[in-house]
Amino acid sequence: MCSNSFSQTSENNMEDLSYDTPIPIICEVEMEMKSFVMGFHEYRVIWTPKENDVLHAHMEPGNKKESYAVAVHGEKNAIVGHLMKGKSGRFAKTIFYFLQANEHHECTVRVTGKAVNQGDTKGMKVPCILMFKGQREYVDVLNKELKKYS
């Protein structure tokens, strides 16, 4: 969906615009990818994942263990896990920067199965689809970068 930033201009600023003023088009796009909600072994007391549950991911800059953590929030905004760091530790950091770049960027999490332990020493994790929504140029970069780090 593309929107015209002119519609976001307040009436007070209308006199600053002329017919010669270029009006940029802002395109929002969506992208999906498979991933996991990490740390289920820590949060299973407060969360029982169900297939097709829709959760929201938000930056957690106050996290003492990981400064670029992205927390996954369930009912009543309770944290129920985190997005994975990835092979090089940059997966969640890349998503953190995407969310930080624009307050309208979103990361939604849809649960796709039951919690699993894959024997990789990372504990219980819940399979999911990450759904990103944001400005085209940011989503394009996010897509390229996440492929490297997942």
mmCIF file of N, CA and C in Angstrom, residues 31-36 84-92 94-95 122 130 132 142-150:
data_model
loop_
_atom_site.group_PDB
_atom_site.id
_atom_site.type_symbol
_atom_site.label_atom_id
_atom_site.label_comp_id
_atom_site.label_asym_id
_atom_site.label_seq_id
_atom_site.Cartn_x
_atom_site.Cartn_y
_atom_site.Cartn_z
ATOM 1 N N MET A 31 6.445 -8.519 4.626
ATOM 2 C CA MET A 31 7.347 -9.624 4.364
ATOM 3 C C MET A 31 7.152 -10.661 5.466
ATOM 4 N N GLU A 32 7.279 -11.932 5.132
ATOM 5 C CA GLU A 32 7.155 -13.006 6.122
ATOM 6 C C GLU A 32 8.375 -13.911 6.061
ATOM 7 N N MET A 33 8.711 -14.513 7.193
ATOM 8 C CA MET A 33 9.765 -15.527 7.218
ATOM 9 C C MET A 33 9.581 -16.445 8.419
ATOM 10 N N LYS A 34 10.032 -17.670 8.276
ATOM 11 C CA LYS A 34 9.953 -18.639 9.368
ATOM 12 C C LYS A 34 11.024 -18.335 10.400
ATOM 13 N N SER A 35 10.671 -18.569 11.667
ATOM 14 C CA SER A 35 11.619 -18.326 12.744
ATOM 15 C C SER A 35 11.163 -19.065 13.998
ATOM 16 N N PHE A 36 11.657 -18.632 15.148
ATOM 17 C CA PHE A 36 11.285 -19.213 16.429
ATOM 18 C C PHE A 36 11.160 -18.117 17.483
ATOM 19 N N MET A 84 15.160 -14.926 18.130
ATOM 20 C CA MET A 84 16.477 -15.540 18.187
ATOM 21 C C MET A 84 17.575 -14.559 17.794
ATOM 22 N N LYS A 85 18.771 -14.811 18.304
ATOM 23 C CA LYS A 85 19.917 -13.979 17.950
ATOM 24 C C LYS A 85 20.443 -14.345 16.566
ATOM 25 N N GLY A 86 20.297 -15.597 16.177
ATOM 26 C CA GLY A 86 20.811 -16.056 14.886
ATOM 27 C C GLY A 86 22.233 -16.570 14.997
ATOM 28 N N LYS A 87 22.742 -17.097 13.907
ATOM 29 C CA LYS A 87 24.069 -17.723 13.882
ATOM 30 C C LYS A 87 25.172 -16.778 14.329
ATOM 31 N N SER A 88 25.121 -15.548 13.874
ATOM 32 C CA SER A 88 26.190 -14.592 14.183
ATOM 33 C C SER A 88 25.811 -13.599 15.275
ATOM 34 N N GLY A 89 24.615 -13.749 15.841
ATOM 35 C CA GLY A 89 24.167 -12.819 16.874
ATOM 36 C C GLY A 89 23.526 -11.556 16.319
ATOM 37 N N ARG A 90 23.346 -11.482 15.001
ATOM 38 C CA ARG A 90 22.844 -10.245 14.406
ATOM 39 C C ARG A 90 21.383 -10.325 13.951
ATOM 40 N N PHE A 91 20.735 -11.461 14.059
ATOM 41 C CA PHE A 91 19.346 -11.600 13.594
ATOM 42 C C PHE A 91 18.429 -10.643 14.358
ATOM 43 N N ALA A 92 18.375 -10.780 15.687
ATOM 44 C CA ALA A 92 17.509 -9.908 16.496
ATOM 45 C C ALA A 92 17.975 -8.454 16.423
ATOM 46 N N THR A 94 19.268 -6.911 13.885
ATOM 47 C CA THR A 94 18.776 -6.352 12.619
ATOM 48 C C THR A 94 17.302 -5.966 12.744
ATOM 49 N N ILE A 95 16.508 -6.819 13.385
ATOM 50 C CA ILE A 95 15.086 -6.522 13.597
ATOM 51 C C ILE A 95 14.934 -5.341 14.551
ATOM 52 N N LYS A 122 19.933 -24.494 22.950
ATOM 53 C CA LYS A 122 19.247 -23.199 23.024
ATOM 54 C C LYS A 122 17.894 -23.309 23.714
ATOM 55 N N LEU A 130 7.367 -14.799 11.266
ATOM 56 C CA LEU A 130 7.525 -13.380 11.566
ATOM 57 C C LEU A 130 6.952 -12.600 10.406
ATOM 58 N N PHE A 132 6.604 -8.818 8.926
ATOM 59 C CA PHE A 132 7.109 -7.451 9.024
ATOM 60 C C PHE A 132 6.295 -6.539 8.130
ATOM 61 N N LEU A 142 15.909 -5.268 5.255
ATOM 62 C CA LEU A 142 15.663 -6.266 6.301
ATOM 63 C C LEU A 142 15.661 -7.673 5.706
ATOM 64 N N ASN A 143 14.964 -7.856 4.610
ATOM 65 C CA ASN A 143 14.894 -9.155 3.947
ATOM 66 C C ASN A 143 16.290 -9.648 3.561
ATOM 67 N N LYS A 144 17.074 -8.795 2.953
ATOM 68 C CA LYS A 144 18.432 -9.151 2.518
ATOM 69 C C LYS A 144 19.312 -9.514 3.710
ATOM 70 N N GLU A 145 19.251 -8.697 4.755
ATOM 71 C CA GLU A 145 20.110 -8.914 5.920
ATOM 72 C C GLU A 145 19.704 -10.145 6.729
ATOM 73 N N LEU A 146 18.408 -10.368 6.923
ATOM 74 C CA LEU A 146 17.965 -11.502 7.729
ATOM 75 C C LEU A 146 18.318 -12.831 7.078
ATOM 76 N N LYS A 147 18.351 -12.882 5.774
ATOM 77 C CA LYS A 147 18.761 -14.107 5.072
ATOM 78 C C LYS A 147 20.204 -14.475 5.439
ATOM 79 N N LYS A 148 21.032 -13.491 5.686
ATOM 80 C CA LYS A 148 22.430 -13.727 6.060
ATOM 81 C C LYS A 148 22.553 -14.291 7.465
ATOM 82 N N TYR A 149 21.675 -13.811 8.376
ATOM 83 C CA TYR A 149 21.856 -14.084 9.793
ATOM 84 C C TYR A 149 20.956 -15.163 10.361
ATOM 85 N N SER A 150 20.055 -15.700 9.590
ATOM 86 C CA SER A 150 19.129 -16.690 10.166
ATOM 87 C C SER A 150 19.748 -18.077 10.208
#
